[in-house]
Short mmCIF file of C-alpha atoms and ligand atoms in Angstrom, two decimals:
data_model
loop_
_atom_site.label_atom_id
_atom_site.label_comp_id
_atom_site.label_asym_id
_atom_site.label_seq_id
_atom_site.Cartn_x
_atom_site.Cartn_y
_atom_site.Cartn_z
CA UNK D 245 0.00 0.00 0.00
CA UNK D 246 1.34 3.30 -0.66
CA UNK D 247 2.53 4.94 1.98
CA UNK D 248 1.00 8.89 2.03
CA UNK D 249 2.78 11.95 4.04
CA UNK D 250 1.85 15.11 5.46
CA UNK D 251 2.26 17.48 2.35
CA UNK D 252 3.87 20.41 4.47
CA UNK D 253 6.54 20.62 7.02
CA UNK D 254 3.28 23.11 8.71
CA UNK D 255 1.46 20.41 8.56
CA UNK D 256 3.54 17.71 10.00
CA UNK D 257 4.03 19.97 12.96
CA UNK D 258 0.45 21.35 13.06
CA UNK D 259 -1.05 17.50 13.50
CA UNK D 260 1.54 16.53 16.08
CA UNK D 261 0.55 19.75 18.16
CA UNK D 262 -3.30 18.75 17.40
CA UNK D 263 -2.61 15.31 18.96
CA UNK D 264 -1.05 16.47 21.64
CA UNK D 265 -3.09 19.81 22.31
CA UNK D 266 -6.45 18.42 23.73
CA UNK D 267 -8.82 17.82 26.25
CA UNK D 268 -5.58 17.26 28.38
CA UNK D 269 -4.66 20.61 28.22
CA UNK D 270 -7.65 22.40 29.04
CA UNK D 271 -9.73 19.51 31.15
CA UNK D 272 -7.04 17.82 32.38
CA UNK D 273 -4.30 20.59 33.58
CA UNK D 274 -5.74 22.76 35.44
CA UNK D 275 -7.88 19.89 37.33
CA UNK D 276 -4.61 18.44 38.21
CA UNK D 277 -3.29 21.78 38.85
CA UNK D 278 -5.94 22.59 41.04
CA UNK D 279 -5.54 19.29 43.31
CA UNK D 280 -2.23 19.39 43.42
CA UNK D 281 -2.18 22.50 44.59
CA UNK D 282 -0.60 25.34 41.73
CA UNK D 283 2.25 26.32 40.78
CA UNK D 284 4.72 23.84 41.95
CA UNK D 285 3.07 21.10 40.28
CA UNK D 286 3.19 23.53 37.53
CA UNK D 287 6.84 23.47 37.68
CA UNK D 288 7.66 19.69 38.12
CA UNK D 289 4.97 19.22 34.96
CA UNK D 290 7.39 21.33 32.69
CA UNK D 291 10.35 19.45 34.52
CA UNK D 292 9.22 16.32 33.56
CA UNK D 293 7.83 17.94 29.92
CA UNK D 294 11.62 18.82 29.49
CA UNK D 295 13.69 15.73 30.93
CA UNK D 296 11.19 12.91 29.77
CA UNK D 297 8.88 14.41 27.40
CA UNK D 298 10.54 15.92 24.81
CA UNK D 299 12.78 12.95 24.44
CA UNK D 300 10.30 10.45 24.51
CA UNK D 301 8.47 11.93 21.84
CA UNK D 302 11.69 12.50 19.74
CA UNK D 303 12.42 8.66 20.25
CA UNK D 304 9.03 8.08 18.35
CA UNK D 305 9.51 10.26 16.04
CA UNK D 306 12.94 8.62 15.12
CA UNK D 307 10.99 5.27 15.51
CA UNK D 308 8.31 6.18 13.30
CA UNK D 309 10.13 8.12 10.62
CA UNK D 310 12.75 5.96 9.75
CA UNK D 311 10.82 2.75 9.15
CA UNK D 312 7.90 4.10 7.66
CA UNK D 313 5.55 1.54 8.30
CA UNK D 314 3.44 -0.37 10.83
CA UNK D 315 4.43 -0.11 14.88
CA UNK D 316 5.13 -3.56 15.16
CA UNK D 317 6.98 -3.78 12.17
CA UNK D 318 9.14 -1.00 12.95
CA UNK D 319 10.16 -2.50 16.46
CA UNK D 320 10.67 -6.10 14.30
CA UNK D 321 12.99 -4.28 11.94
CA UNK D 322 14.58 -1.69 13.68
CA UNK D 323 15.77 -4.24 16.51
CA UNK D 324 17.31 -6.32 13.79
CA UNK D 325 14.64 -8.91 13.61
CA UNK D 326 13.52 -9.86 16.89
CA UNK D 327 10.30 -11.41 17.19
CA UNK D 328 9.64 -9.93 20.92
CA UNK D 329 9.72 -6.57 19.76
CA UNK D 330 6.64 -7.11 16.90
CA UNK D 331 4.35 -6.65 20.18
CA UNK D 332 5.13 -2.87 20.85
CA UNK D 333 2.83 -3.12 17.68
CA UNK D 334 -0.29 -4.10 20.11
CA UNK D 335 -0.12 -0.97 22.58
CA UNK D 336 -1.07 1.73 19.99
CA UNK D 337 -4.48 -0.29 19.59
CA UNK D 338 -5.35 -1.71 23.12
CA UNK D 339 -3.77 1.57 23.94
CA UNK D 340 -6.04 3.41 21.39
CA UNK D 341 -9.35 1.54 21.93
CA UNK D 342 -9.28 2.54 25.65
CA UNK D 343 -8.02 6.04 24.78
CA UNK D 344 -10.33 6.97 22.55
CA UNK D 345 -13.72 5.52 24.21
CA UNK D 346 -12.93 7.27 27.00
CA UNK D 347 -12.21 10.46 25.86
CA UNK D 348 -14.54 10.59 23.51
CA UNK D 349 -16.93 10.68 26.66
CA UNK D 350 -15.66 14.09 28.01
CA UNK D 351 -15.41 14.84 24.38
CA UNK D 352 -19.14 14.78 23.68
CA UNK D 353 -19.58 16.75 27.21
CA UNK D 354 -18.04 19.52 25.46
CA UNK D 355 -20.11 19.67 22.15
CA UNK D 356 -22.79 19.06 24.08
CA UNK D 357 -22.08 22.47 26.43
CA UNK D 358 -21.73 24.20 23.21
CA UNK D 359 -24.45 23.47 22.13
CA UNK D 360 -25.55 24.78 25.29
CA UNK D 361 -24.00 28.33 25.30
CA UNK D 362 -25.15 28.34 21.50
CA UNK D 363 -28.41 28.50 22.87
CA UNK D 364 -27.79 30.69 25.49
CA UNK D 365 -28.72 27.72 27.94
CA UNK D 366 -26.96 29.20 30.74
CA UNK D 367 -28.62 32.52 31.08
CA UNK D 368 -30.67 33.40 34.01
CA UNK D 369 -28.95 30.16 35.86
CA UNK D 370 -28.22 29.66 39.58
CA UNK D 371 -24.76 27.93 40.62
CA UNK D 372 -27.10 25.38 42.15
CA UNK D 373 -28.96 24.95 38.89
CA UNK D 374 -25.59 24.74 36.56
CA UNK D 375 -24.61 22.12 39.24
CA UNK D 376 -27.11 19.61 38.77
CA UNK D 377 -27.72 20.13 35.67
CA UNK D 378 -24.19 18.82 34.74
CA UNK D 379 -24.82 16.03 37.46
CA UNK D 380 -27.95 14.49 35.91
CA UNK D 381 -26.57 14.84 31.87
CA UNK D 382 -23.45 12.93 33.02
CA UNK D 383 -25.76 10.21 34.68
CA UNK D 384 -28.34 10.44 31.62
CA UNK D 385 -28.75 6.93 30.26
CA UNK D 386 -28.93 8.49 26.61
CA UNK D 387 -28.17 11.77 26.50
CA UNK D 388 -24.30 11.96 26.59
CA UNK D 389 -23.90 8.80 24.33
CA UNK D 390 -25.58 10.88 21.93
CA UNK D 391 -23.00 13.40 21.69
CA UNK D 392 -20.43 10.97 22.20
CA UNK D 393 -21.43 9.40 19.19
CA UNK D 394 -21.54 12.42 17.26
CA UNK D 395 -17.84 13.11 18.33
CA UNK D 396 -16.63 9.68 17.52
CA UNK D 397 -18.84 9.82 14.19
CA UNK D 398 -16.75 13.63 13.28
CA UNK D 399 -13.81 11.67 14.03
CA UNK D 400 -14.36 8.41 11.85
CA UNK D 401 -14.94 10.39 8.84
CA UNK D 402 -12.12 13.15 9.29
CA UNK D 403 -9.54 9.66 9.32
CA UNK D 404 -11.23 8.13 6.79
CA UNK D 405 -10.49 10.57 4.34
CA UNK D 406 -6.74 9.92 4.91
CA UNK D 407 -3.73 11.78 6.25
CA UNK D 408 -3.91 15.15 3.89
CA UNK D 409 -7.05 15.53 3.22
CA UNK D 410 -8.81 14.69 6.71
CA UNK D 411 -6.12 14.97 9.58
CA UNK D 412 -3.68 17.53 7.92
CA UNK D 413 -6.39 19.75 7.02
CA UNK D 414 -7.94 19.82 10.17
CA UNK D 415 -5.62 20.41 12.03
CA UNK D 416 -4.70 23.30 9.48
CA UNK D 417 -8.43 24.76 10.05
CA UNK D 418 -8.41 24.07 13.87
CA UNK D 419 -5.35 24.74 15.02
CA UNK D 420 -5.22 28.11 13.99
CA UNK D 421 -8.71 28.89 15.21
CA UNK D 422 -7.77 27.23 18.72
CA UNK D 423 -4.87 29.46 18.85
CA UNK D 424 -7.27 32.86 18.09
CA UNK D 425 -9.83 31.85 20.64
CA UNK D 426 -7.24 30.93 23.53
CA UNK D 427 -5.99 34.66 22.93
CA UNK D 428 -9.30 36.18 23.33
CA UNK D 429 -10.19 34.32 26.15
CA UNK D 430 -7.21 34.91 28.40
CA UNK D 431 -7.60 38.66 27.52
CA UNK D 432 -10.83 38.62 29.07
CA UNK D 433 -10.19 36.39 31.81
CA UNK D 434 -7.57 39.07 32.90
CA UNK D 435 -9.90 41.80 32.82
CA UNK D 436 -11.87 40.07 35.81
CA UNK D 437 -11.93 41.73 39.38
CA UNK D 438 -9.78 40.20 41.55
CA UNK D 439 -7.77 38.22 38.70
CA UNK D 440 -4.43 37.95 40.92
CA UNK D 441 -5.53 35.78 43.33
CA UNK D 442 -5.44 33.29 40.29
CA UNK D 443 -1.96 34.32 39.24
CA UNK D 444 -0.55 34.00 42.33
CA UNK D 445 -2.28 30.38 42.29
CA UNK D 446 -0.83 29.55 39.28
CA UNK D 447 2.63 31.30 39.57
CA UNK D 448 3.69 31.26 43.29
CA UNK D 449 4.72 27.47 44.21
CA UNK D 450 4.90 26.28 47.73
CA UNK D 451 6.94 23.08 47.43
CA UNK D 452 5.84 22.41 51.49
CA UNK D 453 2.71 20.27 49.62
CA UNK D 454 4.78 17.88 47.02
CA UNK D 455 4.32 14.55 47.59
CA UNK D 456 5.30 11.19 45.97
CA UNK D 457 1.57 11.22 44.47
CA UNK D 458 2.61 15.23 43.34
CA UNK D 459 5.31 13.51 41.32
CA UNK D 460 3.39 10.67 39.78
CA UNK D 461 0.35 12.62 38.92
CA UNK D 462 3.05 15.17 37.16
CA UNK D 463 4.55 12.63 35.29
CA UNK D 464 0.77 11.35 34.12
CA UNK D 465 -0.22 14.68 33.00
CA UNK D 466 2.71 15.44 31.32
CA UNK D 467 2.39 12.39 29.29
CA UNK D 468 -0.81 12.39 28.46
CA UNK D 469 -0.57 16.13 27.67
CA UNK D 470 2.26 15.16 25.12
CA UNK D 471 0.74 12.33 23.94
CA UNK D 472 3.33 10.38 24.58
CA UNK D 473 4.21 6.07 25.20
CA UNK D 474 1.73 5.00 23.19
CA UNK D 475 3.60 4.96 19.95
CA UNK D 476 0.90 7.24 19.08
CA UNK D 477 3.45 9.86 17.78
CA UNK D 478 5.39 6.79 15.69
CA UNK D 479 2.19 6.51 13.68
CA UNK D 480 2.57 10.42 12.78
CA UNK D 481 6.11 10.07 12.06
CA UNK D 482 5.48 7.52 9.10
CA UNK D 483 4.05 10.34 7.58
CA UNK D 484 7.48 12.93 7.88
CA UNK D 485 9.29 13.98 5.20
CA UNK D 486 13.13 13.13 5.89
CA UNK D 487 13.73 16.81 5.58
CA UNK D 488 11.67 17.31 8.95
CA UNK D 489 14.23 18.31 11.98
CA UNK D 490 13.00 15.41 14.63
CA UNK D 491 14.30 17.67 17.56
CA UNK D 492 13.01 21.15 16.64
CA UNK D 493 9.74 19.63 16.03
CA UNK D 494 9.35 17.50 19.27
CA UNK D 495 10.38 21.22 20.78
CA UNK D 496 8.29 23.53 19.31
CA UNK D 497 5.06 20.80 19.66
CA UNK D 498 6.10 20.66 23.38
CA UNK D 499 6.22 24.52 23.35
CA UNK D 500 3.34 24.85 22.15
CA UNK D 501 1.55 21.75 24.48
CA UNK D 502 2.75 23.87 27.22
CA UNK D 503 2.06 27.11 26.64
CA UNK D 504 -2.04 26.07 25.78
CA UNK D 505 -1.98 24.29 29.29
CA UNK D 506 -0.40 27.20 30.78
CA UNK D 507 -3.06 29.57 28.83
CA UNK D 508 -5.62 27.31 29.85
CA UNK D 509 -5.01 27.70 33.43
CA UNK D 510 -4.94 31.84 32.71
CA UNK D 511 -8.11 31.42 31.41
CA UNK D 512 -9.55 29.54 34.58
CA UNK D 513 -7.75 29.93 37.16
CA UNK D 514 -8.18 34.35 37.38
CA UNK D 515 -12.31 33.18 36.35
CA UNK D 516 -12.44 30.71 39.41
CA UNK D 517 -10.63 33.07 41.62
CA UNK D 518 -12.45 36.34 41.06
CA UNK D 519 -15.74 34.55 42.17
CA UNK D 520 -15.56 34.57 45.43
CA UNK D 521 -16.45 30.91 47.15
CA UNK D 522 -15.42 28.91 44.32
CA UNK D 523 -12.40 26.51 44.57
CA UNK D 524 -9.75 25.57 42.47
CA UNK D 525 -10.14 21.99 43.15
CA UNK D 526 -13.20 21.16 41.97
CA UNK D 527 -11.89 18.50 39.64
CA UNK D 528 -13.34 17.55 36.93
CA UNK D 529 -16.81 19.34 36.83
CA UNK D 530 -14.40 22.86 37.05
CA UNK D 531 -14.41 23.30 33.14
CA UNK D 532 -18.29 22.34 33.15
CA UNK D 533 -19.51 23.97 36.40
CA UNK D 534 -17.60 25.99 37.53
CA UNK D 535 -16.79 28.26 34.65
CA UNK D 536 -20.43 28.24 33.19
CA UNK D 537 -20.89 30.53 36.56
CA UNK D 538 -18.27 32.26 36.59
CA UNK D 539 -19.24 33.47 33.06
CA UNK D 540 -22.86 34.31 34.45
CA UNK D 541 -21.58 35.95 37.70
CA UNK D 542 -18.30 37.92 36.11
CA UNK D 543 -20.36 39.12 32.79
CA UNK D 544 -24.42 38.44 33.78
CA UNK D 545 -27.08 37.30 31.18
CA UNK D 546 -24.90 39.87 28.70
CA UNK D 547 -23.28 39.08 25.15
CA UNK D 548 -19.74 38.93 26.60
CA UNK D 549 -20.83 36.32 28.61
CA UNK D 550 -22.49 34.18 25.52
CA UNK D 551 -19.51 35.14 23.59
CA UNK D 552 -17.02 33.81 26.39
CA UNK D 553 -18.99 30.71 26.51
CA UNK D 554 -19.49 29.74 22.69
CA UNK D 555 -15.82 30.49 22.28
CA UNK D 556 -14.36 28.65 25.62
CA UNK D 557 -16.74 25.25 24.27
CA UNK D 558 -16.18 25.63 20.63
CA UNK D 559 -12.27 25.90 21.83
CA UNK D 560 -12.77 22.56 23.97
CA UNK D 561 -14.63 20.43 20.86
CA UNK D 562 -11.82 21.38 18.16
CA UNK D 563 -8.92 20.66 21.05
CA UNK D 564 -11.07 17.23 21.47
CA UNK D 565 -11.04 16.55 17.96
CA UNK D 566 -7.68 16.82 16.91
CA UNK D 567 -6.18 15.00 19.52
CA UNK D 568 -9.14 12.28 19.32
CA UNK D 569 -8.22 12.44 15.44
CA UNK D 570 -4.81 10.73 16.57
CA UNK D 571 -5.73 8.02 18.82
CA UNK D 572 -7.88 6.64 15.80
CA UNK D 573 -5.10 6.99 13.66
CA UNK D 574 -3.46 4.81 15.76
CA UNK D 575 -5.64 1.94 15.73
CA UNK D 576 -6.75 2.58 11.58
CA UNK D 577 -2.77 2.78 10.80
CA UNK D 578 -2.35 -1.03 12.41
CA UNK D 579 -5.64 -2.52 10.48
CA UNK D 580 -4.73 -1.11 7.21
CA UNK D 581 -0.81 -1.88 7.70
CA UNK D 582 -1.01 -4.81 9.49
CA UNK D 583 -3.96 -5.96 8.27
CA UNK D 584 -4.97 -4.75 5.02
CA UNK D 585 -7.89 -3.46 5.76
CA UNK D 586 -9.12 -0.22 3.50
CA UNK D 587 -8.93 2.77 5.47
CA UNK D 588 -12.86 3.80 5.49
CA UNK D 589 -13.48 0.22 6.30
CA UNK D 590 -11.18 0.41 9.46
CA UNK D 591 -12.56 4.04 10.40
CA UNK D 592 -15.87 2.59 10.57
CA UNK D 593 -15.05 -0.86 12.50
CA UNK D 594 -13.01 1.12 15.06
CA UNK D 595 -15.34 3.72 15.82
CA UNK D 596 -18.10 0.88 16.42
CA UNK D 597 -16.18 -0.66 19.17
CA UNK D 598 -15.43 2.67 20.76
CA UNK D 599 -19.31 3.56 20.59
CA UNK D 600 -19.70 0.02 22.56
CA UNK D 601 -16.99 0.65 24.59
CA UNK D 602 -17.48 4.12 25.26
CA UNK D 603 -21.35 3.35 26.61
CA UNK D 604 -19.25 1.50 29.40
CA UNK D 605 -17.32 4.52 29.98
CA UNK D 606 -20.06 6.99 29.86
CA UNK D 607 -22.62 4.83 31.71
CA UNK D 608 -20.60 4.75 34.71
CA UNK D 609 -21.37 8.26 35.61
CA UNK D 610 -25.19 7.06 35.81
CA UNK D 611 -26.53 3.62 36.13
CA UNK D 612 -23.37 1.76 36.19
CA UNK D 613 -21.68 3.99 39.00
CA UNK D 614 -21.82 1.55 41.71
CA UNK D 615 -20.33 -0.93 39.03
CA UNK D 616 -16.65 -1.00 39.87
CA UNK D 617 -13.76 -3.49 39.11
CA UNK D 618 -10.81 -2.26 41.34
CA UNK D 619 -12.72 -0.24 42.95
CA UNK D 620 -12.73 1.89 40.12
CA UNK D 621 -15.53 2.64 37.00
CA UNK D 622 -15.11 1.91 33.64
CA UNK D 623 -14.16 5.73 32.65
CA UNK D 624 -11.89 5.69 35.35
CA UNK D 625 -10.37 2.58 35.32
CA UNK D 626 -9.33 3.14 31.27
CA UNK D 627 -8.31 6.39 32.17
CA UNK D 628 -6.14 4.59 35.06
CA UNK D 629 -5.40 1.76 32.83
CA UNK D 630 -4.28 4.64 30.03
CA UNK D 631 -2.07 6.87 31.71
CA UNK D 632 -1.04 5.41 35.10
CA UNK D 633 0.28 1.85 33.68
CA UNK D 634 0.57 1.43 29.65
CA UNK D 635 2.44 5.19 28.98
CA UNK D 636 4.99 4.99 31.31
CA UNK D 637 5.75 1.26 30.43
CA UNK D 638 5.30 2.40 26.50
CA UNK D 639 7.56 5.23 27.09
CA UNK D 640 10.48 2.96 28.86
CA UNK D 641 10.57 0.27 26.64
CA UNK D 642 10.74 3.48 23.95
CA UNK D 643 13.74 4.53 25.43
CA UNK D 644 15.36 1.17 26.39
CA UNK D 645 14.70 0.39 22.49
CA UNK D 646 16.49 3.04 20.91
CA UNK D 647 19.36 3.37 23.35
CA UNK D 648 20.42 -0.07 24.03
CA UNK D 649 18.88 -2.09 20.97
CA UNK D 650 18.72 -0.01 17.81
CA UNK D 651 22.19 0.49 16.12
CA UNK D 652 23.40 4.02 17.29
CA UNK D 653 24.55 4.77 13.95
CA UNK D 654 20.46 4.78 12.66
CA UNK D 655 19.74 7.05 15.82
CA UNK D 656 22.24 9.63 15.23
CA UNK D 657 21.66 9.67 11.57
CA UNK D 658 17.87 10.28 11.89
CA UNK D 659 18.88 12.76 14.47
CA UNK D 660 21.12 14.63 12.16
CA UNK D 661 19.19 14.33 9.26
CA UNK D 662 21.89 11.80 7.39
CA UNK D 663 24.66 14.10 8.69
CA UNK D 664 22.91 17.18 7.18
CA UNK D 665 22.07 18.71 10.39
CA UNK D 666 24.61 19.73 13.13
CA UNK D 667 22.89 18.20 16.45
CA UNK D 668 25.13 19.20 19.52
CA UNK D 669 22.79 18.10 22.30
CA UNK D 670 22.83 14.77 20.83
CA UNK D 671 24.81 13.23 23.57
CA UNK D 672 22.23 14.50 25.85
CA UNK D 673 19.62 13.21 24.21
CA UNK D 674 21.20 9.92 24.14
CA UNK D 675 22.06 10.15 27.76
CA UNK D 676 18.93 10.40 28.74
CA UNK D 677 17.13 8.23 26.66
CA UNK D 678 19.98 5.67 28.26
CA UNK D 679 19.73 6.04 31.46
CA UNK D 680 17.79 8.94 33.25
CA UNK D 681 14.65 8.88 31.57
CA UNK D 682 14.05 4.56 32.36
CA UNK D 683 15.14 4.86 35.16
CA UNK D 684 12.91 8.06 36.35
CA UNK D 685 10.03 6.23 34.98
CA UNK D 686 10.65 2.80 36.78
CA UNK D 687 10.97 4.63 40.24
CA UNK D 688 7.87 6.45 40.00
CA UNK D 689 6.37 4.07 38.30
CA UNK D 690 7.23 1.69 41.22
CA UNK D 691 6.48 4.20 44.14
CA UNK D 692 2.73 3.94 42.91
CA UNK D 693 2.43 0.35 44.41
N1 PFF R 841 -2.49 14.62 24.34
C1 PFF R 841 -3.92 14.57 24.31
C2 PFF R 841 -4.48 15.64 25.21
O1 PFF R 841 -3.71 16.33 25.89
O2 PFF R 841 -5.69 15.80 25.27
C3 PFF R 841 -4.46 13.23 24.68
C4 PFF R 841 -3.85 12.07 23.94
C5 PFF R 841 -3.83 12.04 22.54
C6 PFF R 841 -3.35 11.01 24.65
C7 PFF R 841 -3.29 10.94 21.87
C8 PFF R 841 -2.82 9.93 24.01
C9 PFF R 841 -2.78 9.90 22.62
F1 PFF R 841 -2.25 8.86 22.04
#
């Protein structure tokens, strides 16, 4: 089968950011932030962005680009033809089932509260009201696996139309957009009375609260927020042009992953803040409560405050898209590789099963709740299952792959571009690909049990 590319360096960079800007970013930061108290699990995030992150993602990069074909086929071939390695080639689709019906949950949340500030369905609302109203649509039987299927339908077709003309191109269209609404919505936020108090929350670390659990959670969030240990980013790499710089890339996408989680929490953090009685650790109802009232209370029943909405869900859907675009990717990329199944074939099969597996997830906010295995529910067990246990294996045996078992010569060559580019923090990228970053990830990984 012939193997398509992104047609623009742009591109190449644009759909790696889209994967790894998401629901992560603005769901998932600043409710971690907000447990784990601010700004110094701020800092150790960007720590851990820097020191495992970045190379991580570089490693599947080099993975992905230089073999240019399936996962498991590029572990098979890159290790020199050992059969052991062939089943990295199953995480990216267990990995990407669980992903994706999961998210595609919290996903549909968010088109559905569109669709809510579209209609102005917030206006004239009491905290109390916006509360339970979120409570009973999460436990709704039917409701959210409507939107959820909307989402996950979106999604099949965008990857069915192929790498260019689906996921390059929207991430081309939404990117961009993302970028203009993120601008106008921290400019507002700041104009709130009393902003500061969420600066200071954000920006001022006391290190007297890190914990073991501080560093661990860190670590989750800054994988997840990267996309990283799934091989998720090898499946974009297949599509790089050899002329793409592997390093600058995995830089400027972590730049940018960063700087929309950081934006995200100046968006919500000042918002939460300037309302008095509101906390920052509200977890995960803080993008869907919490903020629908601080919109009402900081702007009333006006425009601004429809405008802040629409914009601040609209913002959420396309983040939930583009990175939901790349965990099907994932599991499409295998069936037609591996496989041989035609792409719109695989779209469709794929998305089916996350429907299915997705009601699981979404249904244990409602009538499943008391339904727990591990004492956890099906959302939160795959989210668990996701980023506590299969990306920090994915992203050691990553590293352990390409720094003890792949030739060093193929490393430093993809690296370097075949010698074209001059790469003087190669050493440290090898270094810690090596040694610090497996064994950082074993002893945290480890201190969970
Ligand atoms: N990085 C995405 C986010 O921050 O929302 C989530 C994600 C995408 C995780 C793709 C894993 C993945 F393979």
């Amino acid at each position: 089968m012939e193997q398509e590319n992104f047609g623009s360096k742009i591109g190449a960079i644009l759909a790696a950011a889209g994967s790894a800007v998401g629901l992560g970013n603005i769901w998932r930061f600043p409710t971690e932030t907000g447990n784990n108290g601010g700004a110094a699990f701020l800092l150790i995030y960007i720590g851990f962005m820097l020191l495992l992150g970045v190379p991580i993602m570089v490693s599947e990069f080099v993975i992905g680009r230089h073999s240019q074909t399936s996962v498991s086929q590029s572990f098979f071939k890159m290790s020199g033809g050992k059969k052991g390695w062939k089943l990295m080639g199953l995480i990216p689709v267990v990995a990407g089932f669980l992903v994706l019906s999961y998210y595609a949950v919290v996903a549909g949340w968010t088109l559905y509260y569109a669709f809510l500030a579209g209609i102005d369905g917030f206006a004239g609302k009491t905290p109390d009201e916006i509360g339970t109203a979120f409570q009973s649509f999460c436990a709704d039987p039917i409701n959210p696996l409507i939107w959820m299927a909307i989402i996950l339908v979106i999604n099949g077709l965008i990857v069915a139309l192929g790498v260019q003309k689906g996921i390059e191109r929207g991430a081309k269209i939404m990117m961009p957009l993302l970028f203009i609404f993120i601008i106008i919505l921290v400019a507002c936020s700041f104009t709130l009375p009393g902003a500061e108090a969420g600066l200071q929350f954000l920006f001022h670390p006391d290190f007297s609260k890190v914990t073991g659990q501080t560093l661990l959670n860190a670590m989750g969030q800054a994988f997840f927020s990267l996309s990283v240990g799934l091989c998720c980013l090898c499946t974009y790499a297949t599509y790089f042009k050899k002329d793409v710089n592997l390093m600058q890339d995995g830089l400027q996408v972590a730049t940018i992953d960063t700087l929309v989680a950081i934006c995200a929490g100046l968006i919500i953090f000042p918002a939460v803040f300037s309302i008095t009685g509101l906390a920052p650790s509200q977890g995960p109802s803080l993008v869907f409560v919490t903020l629908p009232n601080v919109f009402q209370q900081a702007f009333g029943s006006s425009i601004v405050a429809y405008i802040f909405s629409l914009c601040f869900y609209l913002l959420l859907v396309m983040a939930a898209l583009t990175s939901s675009i790349s965990m099907l990717e994932m599991i499409v990329a295998y069936f037609c590789q591996e496989r041989h199944i035609s792409r719109p074939v695989a779209s469709i099969g794929a998305t089916i099963v996350c429907l299915i597996l997705g009601t699981f997830c979404s249904l244990s906010f409602g009538i499943w709740k008391d339904d727990t295995l591990f004492g956890m529910g099906f959302f939160d067990l795959f989210d668990f299952i996701v980023a506590k246990l299969i990306m920090p294996i994915g992203g050691m045996l990553i590293c352990v792959f390409l720094g003890w078992i792949v030739d060093e010569k193929v490393l430093r060559a993809e690296i370097t571009n075949m010698g074209t580019l001059r790469a003087p923090y190669y050493p440290v990228f090898r270094f810690i690909i090596r040694y610090l970053a497996p064994i950082c990830i074993l002893l945290i990984f480890i201190s969970q049990f």
